[in-house]
PDB file of C-alpha atoms in Angstrom:
ATOM      1  CA  ALA A  52     119.589  91.456  88.667  1.00  0.00           C
ATOM      2  CA  LYS A  53     117.465  90.074  91.632  1.00  0.00           C
ATOM      3  CA  SER A  54     120.354  88.244  93.026  1.00  0.00           C
ATOM      4  CA  ILE A  55     122.472  91.448  93.015  1.00  0.00           C
ATOM      5  CA  GLU A  56     119.646  93.338  94.853  1.00  0.00           C
ATOM      6  CA  VAL A  57     119.524  90.504  97.392  1.00  0.00           C
ATOM      7  CA  ARG A  58     123.257  90.592  97.959  1.00  0.00           C
ATOM      8  CA  LYS A  59     123.126  94.343  98.356  1.00  0.00           C
ATOM      9  CA  ALA A  60     120.387  94.133 100.896  1.00  0.00           C
ATOM     10  CA  VAL A  61     121.950  91.444 102.952  1.00  0.00           C
ATOM     11  CA  HIS A  62     125.270  93.410 102.904  1.00  0.00           C
ATOM     12  CA  ASN A  63     123.516  96.612 104.075  1.00  0.00           C
ATOM     13  CA  ILE A  64     121.698  94.656 106.872  1.00  0.00           C
ATOM     14  CA  GLN A  65     124.815  93.121 108.136  1.00  0.00           C
ATOM     15  CA  THR A  66     127.047  96.196 108.126  1.00  0.00           C
ATOM     16  CA  ARG A  67     125.414  99.775 108.099  1.00  0.00           C
ATOM     17  CA  ILE A  68     121.905  98.921 109.483  1.00  0.00           C
ATOM     18  CA  ARG A  69     123.210  96.561 112.153  1.00  0.00           C
ATOM     19  CA  ASP A  70     125.725  99.071 113.486  1.00  0.00           C
ATOM     20  CA  ALA A  71     123.216 101.952 113.392  1.00  0.00           C
ATOM     21  CA  LEU A  72     120.469 100.098 115.227  1.00  0.00           C
ATOM     22  CA  ARG A  73     122.529  98.101 117.726  1.00  0.00           C
ATOM     23  CA  ALA A  74     121.875 100.391 120.623  1.00  0.00           C
ATOM     24  CA  LEU A  75     118.123 100.781 119.930  1.00  0.00           C
ATOM     25  CA  SER A  76     115.249  98.768 121.362  1.00  0.00           C
ATOM     26  CA  VAL A  77     112.853  96.810 119.207  1.00  0.00           C
ATOM     27  CA  SER A  78     109.997  98.115 121.368  1.00  0.00           C
ATOM     28  CA  ASP A  79     110.379 101.723 119.898  1.00  0.00           C
ATOM     29  CA  GLN A  80     109.183 100.941 116.328  1.00  0.00           C
ATOM     30  CA  GLU A  81     108.941 104.664 115.353  1.00  0.00           C
ATOM     31  CA  LYS A  82     112.444 105.492 116.552  1.00  0.00           C
ATOM     32  CA  LEU A  83     113.828 102.438 114.671  1.00  0.00           C
ATOM     33  CA  ASP A  84     112.122 103.376 111.380  1.00  0.00           C
ATOM     34  CA  GLN A  85     113.125 107.017 111.743  1.00  0.00           C
ATOM     35  CA  ARG A  86     116.792 105.909 112.225  1.00  0.00           C
ATOM     36  CA  LEU A  87     116.626 103.707 109.000  1.00  0.00           C
ATOM     37  CA  ILE A  88     115.165 106.733 107.100  1.00  0.00           C
ATOM     38  CA  GLU A  89     117.891 109.049 108.405  1.00  0.00           C
ATOM     39  CA  LEU A  90     120.624 106.415 107.664  1.00  0.00           C
ATOM     40  CA  ASP A  91     119.428 106.059 104.055  1.00  0.00           C
ATOM     41  CA  GLY A  92     119.115 109.786 103.445  1.00  0.00           C
ATOM     42  CA  THR A  93     117.525 109.565 100.026  1.00  0.00           C
ATOM     43  CA  PRO A  94     114.007 110.345  98.988  1.00  0.00           C
ATOM     44  CA  ASP A  95     113.594 107.020  97.229  1.00  0.00           C
ATOM     45  CA  LYS A  96     115.409 104.654  99.641  1.00  0.00           C
ATOM     46  CA  SER A  97     118.068 103.982  97.083  1.00  0.00           C
ATOM     47  CA  ARG A  98     121.153 104.056  99.401  1.00  0.00           C
ATOM     48  CA  LEU A  99     120.186 101.231 101.652  1.00  0.00           C
ATOM     49  CA  GLY A 100     117.513  99.760  99.467  1.00  0.00           C
ATOM     50  CA  ALA A 101     113.864  99.597 100.444  1.00  0.00           C
ATOM     51  CA  ASN A 102     114.048  95.745 100.595  1.00  0.00           C
ATOM     52  CA  ALA A 103     116.683  95.922 103.321  1.00  0.00           C
ATOM     53  CA  MET A 104     114.846  98.744 105.208  1.00  0.00           C
ATOM     54  CA  VAL A 105     111.398  97.031 105.123  1.00  0.00           C
ATOM     55  CA  ALA A 106     112.980  93.609 106.130  1.00  0.00           C
ATOM     56  CA  VAL A 107     114.670  95.028 109.062  1.00  0.00           C
ATOM     57  CA  SER A 108     111.668  97.111 110.276  1.00  0.00           C
ATOM     58  CA  LEU A 109     109.426  94.023 110.040  1.00  0.00           C
ATOM     59  CA  ALA A 110     112.064  91.851 111.693  1.00  0.00           C
ATOM     60  CA  CYS A 111     112.126  94.207 114.673  1.00  0.00           C
ATOM     61  CA  ALA A 112     108.386  94.374 114.938  1.00  0.00           C
ATOM     62  CA  GLN A 113     108.328  90.527 114.953  1.00  0.00           C
ATOM     63  CA  ALA A 114     110.943  90.361 117.614  1.00  0.00           C
ATOM     64  CA  ASP A 115     109.112  92.847 119.801  1.00  0.00           C
ATOM     65  CA  ALA A 116     105.829  91.024 119.480  1.00  0.00           C
ATOM     66  CA  ALA A 117     107.623  87.665 120.233  1.00  0.00           C
ATOM     67  CA  SER A 118     109.153  89.137 123.360  1.00  0.00           C
ATOM     68  CA  GLN A 119     105.651  90.226 124.455  1.00  0.00           C
ATOM     69  CA  LYS A 120     104.320  86.730 123.538  1.00  0.00           C
ATOM     70  CA  ILE A 121     101.610  88.379 121.338  1.00  0.00           C
ATOM     71  CA  PRO A 122     100.900  88.065 117.591  1.00  0.00           C
ATOM     72  CA  LEU A 123     102.308  90.810 115.256  1.00  0.00           C
ATOM     73  CA  TRP A 124      98.913  92.304 114.488  1.00  0.00           C
ATOM     74  CA  LYS A 125      98.256  92.728 118.225  1.00  0.00           C
ATOM     75  CA  LYS A 126     101.375  94.830 118.571  1.00  0.00           C
ATOM     76  CA  PHE A 127     100.017  97.431 116.179  1.00  0.00           C
ATOM     77  CA  ALA A 128      96.314  97.056 116.876  1.00  0.00           C
ATOM     78  CA  GLY A 129      96.602  97.257 120.647  1.00  0.00           C
ATOM     79  CA  ASP A 130      93.087  96.950 122.110  1.00  0.00           C
ATOM     80  CA  ARG A 131      91.337  98.237 118.916  1.00  0.00           C
ATOM     81  CA  ARG A 132      88.860  95.867 117.361  1.00  0.00           C
ATOM     82  CA  VAL A 133      90.153  94.811 113.941  1.00  0.00           C
ATOM     83  CA  ALA A 134      89.096  92.832 110.924  1.00  0.00           C
ATOM     84  CA  LEU A 135      90.958  91.231 108.082  1.00  0.00           C
ATOM     85  CA  PRO A 136      90.838  93.233 104.742  1.00  0.00           C
ATOM     86  CA  VAL A 137      89.053  91.895 101.748  1.00  0.00           C
ATOM     87  CA  PRO A 138      91.798  90.048  99.727  1.00  0.00           C
ATOM     88  CA  GLN A 139      92.496  90.903  96.099  1.00  0.00           C
ATOM     89  CA  ILE A 140      93.639  87.605  94.522  1.00  0.00           C
ATOM     90  CA  GLN A 141      95.099  87.095  91.074  1.00  0.00           C
ATOM     91  CA  ILE A 142      93.201  84.899  88.686  1.00  0.00           C
ATOM     92  CA  PHE A 143      95.145  85.633  85.346  1.00  0.00           C
ATOM     93  CA  GLY A 144      98.741  86.687  85.478  1.00  0.00           C
ATOM     94  CA  GLY A 145     100.110  88.660  82.507  1.00  0.00           C
ATOM     95  CA  GLY A 146     102.969  91.117  81.646  1.00  0.00           C
ATOM     96  CA  ALA A 147     106.276  89.997  82.861  1.00  0.00           C
ATOM     97  CA  HIS A 148     104.533  87.301  85.082  1.00  0.00           C
ATOM     98  CA  ALA A 149     103.527  85.442  81.972  1.00  0.00           C
ATOM     99  CA  ARG A 150     105.989  86.217  79.294  1.00  0.00           C
ATOM    100  CA  GLY A 151     103.937  89.027  77.804  1.00  0.00           C
ATOM    101  CA  LYS A 152     100.922  86.756  76.847  1.00  0.00           C
ATOM    102  CA  CYS A 153      98.785  89.902  77.759  1.00  0.00           C
ATOM    103  CA  ASP A 154      99.860  93.411  78.648  1.00  0.00           C
ATOM    104  CA  VAL A 155      97.974  93.666  82.071  1.00  0.00           C
ATOM    105  CA  GLN A 156     100.017  92.241  84.834  1.00  0.00           C
ATOM    106  CA  ASP A 157      97.394  91.108  87.346  1.00  0.00           C
ATOM    107  CA  TYR A 158      93.652  90.324  86.640  1.00  0.00           C
ATOM    108  CA  MET A 159      92.300  89.950  90.148  1.00  0.00           C
ATOM    109  CA  ILE A 160      89.074  89.538  91.950  1.00  0.00           C
ATOM    110  CA  VAL A 161      87.781  91.103  95.106  1.00  0.00           C
ATOM    111  CA  CYS A 162      84.762  89.356  96.922  1.00  0.00           C
ATOM    112  CA  ILE A 163      83.038  92.487  97.986  1.00  0.00           C
ATOM    113  CA  GLY A 164      79.781  90.657  98.837  1.00  0.00           C
ATOM    114  CA  ALA A 165      81.386  88.039 101.132  1.00  0.00           C
ATOM    115  CA  GLY A 166      80.406  88.006 104.814  1.00  0.00           C
ATOM    116  CA  SER A 167      83.895  86.972 106.099  1.00  0.00           C
ATOM    117  CA  PHE A 168      87.487  86.494 105.022  1.00  0.00           C
ATOM    118  CA  ALA A 169      86.922  82.740 104.959  1.00  0.00           C
ATOM    119  CA  GLU A 170      83.993  83.120 102.509  1.00  0.00           C
ATOM    120  CA  ALA A 171      85.937  85.478 100.323  1.00  0.00           C
ATOM    121  CA  LEU A 172      88.640  82.665  99.934  1.00  0.00           C
ATOM    122  CA  GLU A 173      86.032  80.131  99.250  1.00  0.00           C
ATOM    123  CA  TRP A 174      84.425  82.263  96.500  1.00  0.00           C
ATOM    124  CA  THR A 175      87.925  82.962  95.086  1.00  0.00           C
ATOM    125  CA  ALA A 176      88.654  79.216  94.845  1.00  0.00           C
ATOM    126  CA  GLN A 177      85.421  78.761  93.061  1.00  0.00           C
ATOM    127  CA  VAL A 178      86.030  81.619  90.510  1.00  0.00           C
ATOM    128  CA  TYR A 179      89.719  80.431  90.065  1.00  0.00           C
ATOM    129  CA  THR A 180      88.414  76.835  89.161  1.00  0.00           C
ATOM    130  CA  ALA A 181      85.756  78.196  86.857  1.00  0.00           C
ATOM    131  CA  ALA A 182      88.307  80.428  85.096  1.00  0.00           C
ATOM    132  CA  GLY A 183      90.663  77.540  84.539  1.00  0.00           C
ATOM    133  CA  LYS A 184      87.974  75.365  82.958  1.00  0.00           C
ATOM    134  CA  ARG A 185      86.955  78.298  80.647  1.00  0.00           C
ATOM    135  CA  LEU A 186      90.546  78.739  79.489  1.00  0.00           C
ATOM    136  CA  ALA A 187      91.079  75.002  78.944  1.00  0.00           C
ATOM    137  CA  LYS A 188      87.962  74.586  77.051  1.00  0.00           C
ATOM    138  CA  ARG A 189      89.127  77.377  74.582  1.00  0.00           C
ATOM    139  CA  GLY A 190      92.608  76.087  74.418  1.00  0.00           C
ATOM    140  CA  ALA A 191      93.894  79.404  75.893  1.00  0.00           C
ATOM    141  CA  LEU A 192      95.544  77.982  79.035  1.00  0.00           C
ATOM    142  CA  HIS A 193      99.304  78.013  78.922  1.00  0.00           C
ATOM    143  CA  GLY A 194     100.047  77.046  82.529  1.00  0.00           C
ATOM    144  CA  VAL A 195     100.320  79.082  85.749  1.00  0.00           C
ATOM    145  CA  ALA A 196     102.053  82.382  86.062  1.00  0.00           C
ATOM    146  CA  ASP A 197     104.603  83.210  88.770  1.00  0.00           C
ATOM    147  CA  GLU A 198     102.111  84.420  91.478  1.00  0.00           C
ATOM    148  CA  GLY A 199      99.647  81.512  91.106  1.00  0.00           C
ATOM    149  CA  GLY A 200      97.200  82.952  88.639  1.00  0.00           C
ATOM    150  CA  TYR A 201      96.520  81.223  85.291  1.00  0.00           C
ATOM    151  CA  TRP A 202      98.871  82.067  82.300  1.00  0.00           C
ATOM    152  CA  PRO A 203      96.442  82.829  79.625  1.00  0.00           C
ATOM    153  CA  ALA A 204      96.627  83.484  75.838  1.00  0.00           C
ATOM    154  CA  PHE A 205      94.293  86.382  75.110  1.00  0.00           C
ATOM    155  CA  GLN A 206      93.655  88.172  71.709  1.00  0.00           C
ATOM    156  CA  SER A 207      93.203  91.390  73.556  1.00  0.00           C
ATOM    157  CA  ASN A 208      93.569  92.831  77.108  1.00  0.00           C
ATOM    158  CA  GLU A 209      89.756  93.415  77.387  1.00  0.00           C
ATOM    159  CA  GLU A 210      89.301  89.693  76.803  1.00  0.00           C
ATOM    160  CA  GLY A 211      90.790  89.020  80.199  1.00  0.00           C
ATOM    161  CA  LEU A 212      88.055  91.182  81.766  1.00  0.00           C
ATOM    162  CA  ALA A 213      85.336  89.351  79.811  1.00  0.00           C
ATOM    163  CA  GLU A 214      86.797  86.007  80.888  1.00  0.00           C
ATOM    164  CA  LEU A 215      86.808  87.006  84.442  1.00  0.00           C
ATOM    165  CA  VAL A 216      83.104  88.197  84.389  1.00  0.00           C
ATOM    166  CA  GLY A 217      82.252  84.763  82.702  1.00  0.00           C
ATOM    167  CA  ALA A 218      84.151  82.921  85.485  1.00  0.00           C
ATOM    168  CA  ILE A 219      82.373  84.798  88.278  1.00  0.00           C
ATOM    169  CA  SER A 220      79.056  83.965  86.682  1.00  0.00           C
ATOM    170  CA  ASP A 221      80.056  80.231  86.094  1.00  0.00           C
ATOM    171  CA  ALA A 222      80.955  79.997  89.903  1.00  0.00           C
ATOM    172  CA  GLY A 223      77.295  81.032  90.645  1.00  0.00           C
ATOM    173  CA  LEU A 224      78.167  84.412  91.855  1.00  0.00           C
ATOM    174  CA  GLU A 225      76.957  87.989  90.635  1.00  0.00           C
ATOM    175  CA  PRO A 226      79.652  90.115  88.966  1.00  0.00           C
ATOM    176  CA  GLY A 227      79.825  93.552  90.506  1.00  0.00           C
ATOM    177  CA  ALA A 228      77.618  92.594  93.451  1.00  0.00           C
ATOM    178  CA  ASP A 229      79.247  89.435  94.943  1.00  0.00           C
ATOM    179  CA  VAL A 230      82.581  89.741  93.174  1.00  0.00           C
ATOM    180  CA  ALA A 231      84.349  92.732  91.626  1.00  0.00           C
ATOM    181  CA  ILE A 232      87.345  92.974  89.377  1.00  0.00           C
ATOM    182  CA  ALA A 233      90.668  94.653  90.407  1.00  0.00           C
ATOM    183  CA  LEU A 234      93.662  95.255  87.950  1.00  0.00           C
ATOM    184  CA  ASP A 235      97.347  95.931  88.650  1.00  0.00           C
ATOM    185  CA  ILE A 236      98.483  97.302  85.242  1.00  0.00           C
ATOM    186  CA  ALA A 237     102.174  97.562  86.189  1.00  0.00           C
ATOM    187  CA  ALA A 238     102.045 100.526  83.624  1.00  0.00           C
ATOM    188  CA  SER A 239     105.612 101.494  84.111  1.00  0.00           C
ATOM    189  CA  GLN A 240     106.599  98.299  82.221  1.00  0.00           C
ATOM    190  CA  LEU A 241     104.430  99.527  79.251  1.00  0.00           C
ATOM    191  CA  TYR A 242     105.838 102.985  79.123  1.00  0.00           C
ATOM    192  CA  ARG A 243     108.462 103.735  76.433  1.00  0.00           C
ATOM    193  CA  GLY A 244     109.286 106.945  74.597  1.00  0.00           C
ATOM    194  CA  GLY A 245     106.442 108.970  76.007  1.00  0.00           C
ATOM    195  CA  SER A 246     103.648 106.527  75.342  1.00  0.00           C
ATOM    196  CA  TYR A 247     102.101 103.332  76.885  1.00  0.00           C
ATOM    197  CA  HIS A 248     102.566 100.399  74.484  1.00  0.00           C
ATOM    198  CA  LEU A 249      99.996  97.608  74.330  1.00  0.00           C
ATOM    199  CA  ALA A 250     101.948  94.938  72.536  1.00  0.00           C
ATOM    200  CA  LEU A 251      99.042  92.486  72.459  1.00  0.00           C
ATOM    201  CA  GLU A 252      96.821  94.987  70.557  1.00  0.00           C
ATOM    202  CA  GLY A 253      99.590  96.582  68.547  1.00  0.00           C
ATOM    203  CA  ARG A 254      98.882 100.072  69.724  1.00  0.00           C
ATOM    204  CA  ALA A 255     100.269 102.904  71.782  1.00  0.00           C
TER     205      ALA A 255
END
């Protein structure tokens, strides 16, 4: 299914989108994006496909930044002072990412107490390592999911939260103060017949 979407996106970029944007300048991002929206003409970007539209928009932004010999972020930030956001990084992958070993798609951490982006990455690495050791010790480690988080075998979805709290503590950090938990449920994958189904727990 993904290969069909990719082929559709490439076809649209090389035909409709190319022809519609040929006369526009990459320096006018707002006009380019508005033209893409008008060309698609649907509320959910289904005619051209969001993959194609976003890819072209970003490519134009990159081209404009390169022509000015500035990094992409500088094109959008101008002279404003900016800072990198606090990253949310997956520690356990579930749902479709891990063949349904748990229902929640992404168990992530956010290093809310870190003083810099670099420190947040360092803390994340420490928690990631601690989490892997915890799973291996329990025999619950089945590999690595498709986004880099561990592929766990949990008895319940809540167990993932408990393991994350334990890994944060094992890394020498304080849960809720240094490091918080974030979830990407991907709830649409759980929704069938008017209810959300948690297969791991056998309930809806």
